[in-house]
Structures are given as C-alpha cells and as structure tokens.
XYZ file of C-alpha atoms in Angstrom:
219
model
C 19.866 42.321 -152.458
C 19.513 38.765 -153.068
C 16.339 36.859 -152.026
C 17.929 34.426 -149.885
C 19.243 37.256 -147.398
C 15.915 37.862 -145.712
C 15.596 34.038 -145.217
C 18.820 33.820 -143.771
C 18.222 36.451 -141.225
C 15.017 34.852 -140.407
C 16.673 31.425 -139.620
C 19.277 33.208 -137.426
C 16.501 35.031 -135.566
C 17.490 38.478 -136.679
C 13.852 39.556 -137.360
C 14.575 43.143 -138.054
C 17.034 42.385 -140.658
C 14.773 39.842 -142.281
C 12.063 42.416 -142.264
C 14.037 45.197 -143.966
C 15.433 42.729 -146.252
C 12.092 41.499 -147.257
C 10.588 44.855 -147.282
C 13.081 45.981 -149.893
C 12.387 42.824 -152.117
C 8.615 43.319 -152.176
C 9.350 47.055 -153.318
C 11.556 45.601 -156.116
C 9.139 43.069 -157.088
C 5.766 43.424 -156.035
C 4.165 41.068 -158.005
C 6.227 38.292 -156.482
C 4.018 35.939 -154.142
C 6.906 34.438 -152.514
C 7.994 37.874 -151.078
C 4.725 38.150 -149.228
C 4.727 34.462 -148.218
C 8.166 35.015 -146.590
C 7.147 38.081 -144.743
C 3.977 36.342 -143.539
C 6.156 33.619 -142.232
C 8.373 36.372 -140.576
C 5.348 37.828 -138.875
C 4.086 34.151 -137.762
C 7.585 33.662 -136.297
C 7.093 36.621 -134.061
C 3.535 35.799 -133.383
C 1.897 38.751 -135.308
C -0.492 36.035 -136.618
C -3.302 38.764 -137.722
C -0.826 40.624 -139.740
C 0.779 37.517 -141.149
C -2.747 36.692 -142.687
C -2.792 39.687 -144.690
C 0.368 39.073 -146.293
C -0.469 35.390 -147.130
C -3.818 36.777 -148.448
C -1.948 39.203 -150.780
C 0.318 36.279 -151.897
C -2.730 34.266 -152.761
C -4.456 37.360 -154.766
C -1.315 37.129 -157.012
C -1.224 33.639 -156.992
C -4.377 31.320 -155.925
C -2.678 28.344 -155.937
C 0.346 29.218 -153.739
C 0.345 26.321 -151.397
C 2.862 27.720 -149.079
C 0.746 30.690 -148.575
C -2.336 28.661 -147.751
C -0.154 26.472 -145.279
C 1.115 29.516 -143.771
C -2.462 31.190 -143.278
C -3.541 27.937 -141.844
C -0.758 28.092 -139.239
C -1.823 31.836 -138.424
C -5.387 30.559 -138.146
C -4.317 27.744 -136.023
C -2.546 30.101 -133.459
C -5.453 32.339 -133.427
C -7.672 29.357 -132.400
C -9.774 29.707 -135.563
C -9.434 25.910 -136.022
C -12.092 25.527 -138.861
C -10.545 28.001 -141.121
C -7.418 26.717 -140.270
C -8.455 22.954 -141.393
C -9.840 24.501 -144.542
C -6.642 26.295 -145.523
C -4.704 23.152 -144.793
C -6.825 20.847 -146.997
C -6.608 23.498 -149.687
C -2.806 23.282 -149.247
C -2.997 19.453 -149.735
C -5.032 19.636 -152.787
C -2.581 22.309 -154.033
C 0.253 19.794 -153.826
C 1.665 20.262 -150.419
C 1.583 16.545 -149.667
C 4.060 16.559 -146.709
C 3.614 15.120 -142.943
C 3.348 18.461 -141.360
C 0.552 19.705 -143.383
C -1.314 16.528 -142.811
C -0.477 16.524 -139.295
C -1.686 20.269 -138.941
C -4.939 19.263 -140.492
C -5.417 16.494 -138.217
C -4.666 18.689 -135.216
C -7.152 21.438 -136.411
C -9.923 18.899 -136.351
C -8.846 17.619 -133.113
C -9.045 20.858 -131.768
C -12.705 21.071 -133.199
C -13.390 17.785 -131.474
C -14.011 16.142 -134.695
C -11.659 13.085 -134.174
C -13.044 10.911 -136.963
C -12.423 13.661 -139.359
C -8.857 13.994 -137.959
C -8.089 10.431 -138.169
C -7.101 9.724 -141.762
C -4.766 12.926 -141.647
C -2.915 11.974 -138.398
C -2.593 8.554 -140.063
C -1.168 9.891 -143.056
C 1.105 12.026 -141.245
C 2.702 9.084 -139.346
C 3.007 7.257 -142.680
C 4.980 10.250 -144.264
C 7.079 10.674 -141.367
C 7.733 7.420 -139.249
C 10.323 9.573 -137.050
C 7.710 12.059 -135.693
C 6.659 10.890 -132.299
C 4.307 13.759 -131.778
C 2.290 12.920 -134.801
C 2.492 9.142 -133.553
C 1.251 10.151 -130.075
C -1.573 12.399 -131.451
C -2.695 9.572 -133.616
C -2.668 7.068 -130.709
C -4.890 9.414 -128.661
C -7.347 9.946 -131.939
C -7.544 6.194 -131.963
C -8.430 6.159 -128.171
C -11.162 9.028 -128.851
C -12.733 7.147 -131.607
C -12.898 3.791 -129.538
C -10.248 1.628 -130.904
C -8.425 1.161 -127.601
C -6.290 -1.812 -128.763
C -4.682 0.005 -131.452
C -4.171 2.971 -129.463
C -2.491 0.912 -126.929
C -0.039 -0.465 -129.724
C 0.637 3.045 -130.838
C 1.625 4.378 -127.375
C 3.839 1.393 -126.969
C 5.616 2.412 -130.171
C 6.040 6.039 -129.208
C 7.402 5.104 -125.753
C 9.894 2.886 -127.675
C 11.068 5.431 -129.672
C 10.990 8.175 -127.120
C 11.170 6.735 -123.461
C 10.926 10.297 -121.867
C 7.413 10.948 -123.140
C 5.385 11.101 -120.074
C 2.008 11.480 -121.513
C 2.550 8.835 -123.964
C 3.308 6.513 -120.786
C 0.118 7.701 -118.944
C -2.040 7.211 -121.893
C -0.473 3.489 -122.377
C -1.353 3.074 -118.521
C -5.023 4.279 -119.208
C -5.074 1.578 -122.308
C -3.597 -1.039 -120.166
C -6.291 -0.540 -117.484
C -9.009 -0.758 -119.916
C -7.985 -4.311 -120.379
C -7.210 -5.207 -117.002
C -3.779 -5.288 -117.299
C -3.380 -3.311 -113.932
C 0.252 -4.279 -112.855
C 1.489 -3.326 -116.339
C -0.732 -0.266 -116.157
C 0.848 0.598 -112.891
C 4.288 0.435 -114.207
C 3.342 2.576 -117.062
C 1.984 5.454 -114.670
C 5.133 5.239 -112.510
C 7.195 5.786 -115.604
C 5.112 8.833 -116.476
C 5.939 9.972 -112.790
C 9.628 9.233 -113.029
C 9.800 11.629 -116.280
C 7.205 14.094 -114.710
C 6.756 13.941 -110.930
C 3.908 16.540 -111.083
C 1.866 14.587 -113.795
C -1.373 15.049 -111.961
C -3.254 12.327 -114.292
C -0.655 9.658 -113.932
C -0.823 10.194 -110.385
C -4.352 9.583 -110.219
C -4.120 6.585 -112.177
C -1.566 5.083 -109.983
C -3.687 5.901 -106.868
C -6.785 4.443 -108.418
C -5.042 1.141 -108.835
C -3.432 1.049 -105.597
C -6.655 1.749 -103.818
C -8.316 -1.177 -105.776
C -5.655 -3.571 -104.992
C -5.726 -2.669 -101.240
C -9.521 -2.872 -101.471
C -9.189 -6.533 -102.999
C-alpha cells in the first residue's frame, strides 16, 4: 500500500480507512518515524490527544529532531491545556527548522494562554510577518499589544484586521476599546455598533456602547 493512501483518506475525513492504511504501513516499516507522525495527526484530528502524544513520542524516539512530531505533540498538548509543555514543544520545532507562521502562531498562543504576553509578543509578531493574510494572527497580535500596554499600536493593528475582514466582530469591539482609550468616543461608538451589527449578542460591545451613550447623556 503506497504511503499517500492514508493521508488521502485523512484529508477526505475517512478516519477508519486512514487508520487501517497507516497501521499496515507501521507494520511494514516500523522504524519509519513519518508513519507514527501521520498516525498521531490522525488521532489528533479525532480529538484523541493523549493517544496522539504516544505516537509523536514514538516518532521522536526514532528521530529526536523530527520537527513535525514536535509540532504535532505541541498541538495535542495545547488541546489538553498543557500550555507550558506545548510552548516548549513548539519552540523545539522552530529550533528544528519548522519556521512557518503556524508554528510561531501556536507558540505565541501557548504563551498567551499562560498569561505570558511579553513572551508571546515576538512569536505572534513573526507569525504576522510570515503570513500577511492571516487575520487571526494579526488580531491576536493586536490583543497582545494591548495587553502589554501599547494601545496605539494595538489600535492600528485592529484597524488593519477590520480592513481585511469587515465581519470580525471581536476586532471591531477591541478597536472600539482602543479608540475609547484615546477619547475618540464617537468613532468608538461606531466600532461597537459595527461589532453588534455582525454579532447582536456581543455582550462586551453592547456594554461599551451603553457606557459611551450614558456618558453622552450625562454631559
């Protein structure tokens, strides 16, 4: 059975066929770390993250520099909310040559989840540089800027996000918060309203809008 079969099944969402195909590949070639990585990815895709880690560990025991196994194990740990472990695995994957925006993004998000925004900052920044089309990376970078106190740059970043994706309710909301910070309340109000147009139950945007309206009434 050719190696690509299991991956083709996986892409089509045929998980049982993919598992059978990958099992026979492992039996035929038990020293090849790639098969264990693919099986780990399959298990992760069906949310079997603990089992997936066993396969990534097996791949790493055969090739300790297998960056794809480090990345896969990082994703599994991230889903299991083991963020410190995930960050370490992603960093090892980057050091092992996996220099793509996803790996930088996931490293940044692991640090964000740990409340370590300063550590997250360079990774999220690099993710936005490597993939300028990734609105989510840009948005998370904006949040990171805001949390580390650079509201001016955060505001610019949220403006870029809503230019690229007009329907990003959370970006509109955070743009509103940033504008409020600089007393640009009329523009902030418009940003909150835009967030509510997109997502009428956006509680925080509703709150922001009410605060500005109350201020205007009381003046």
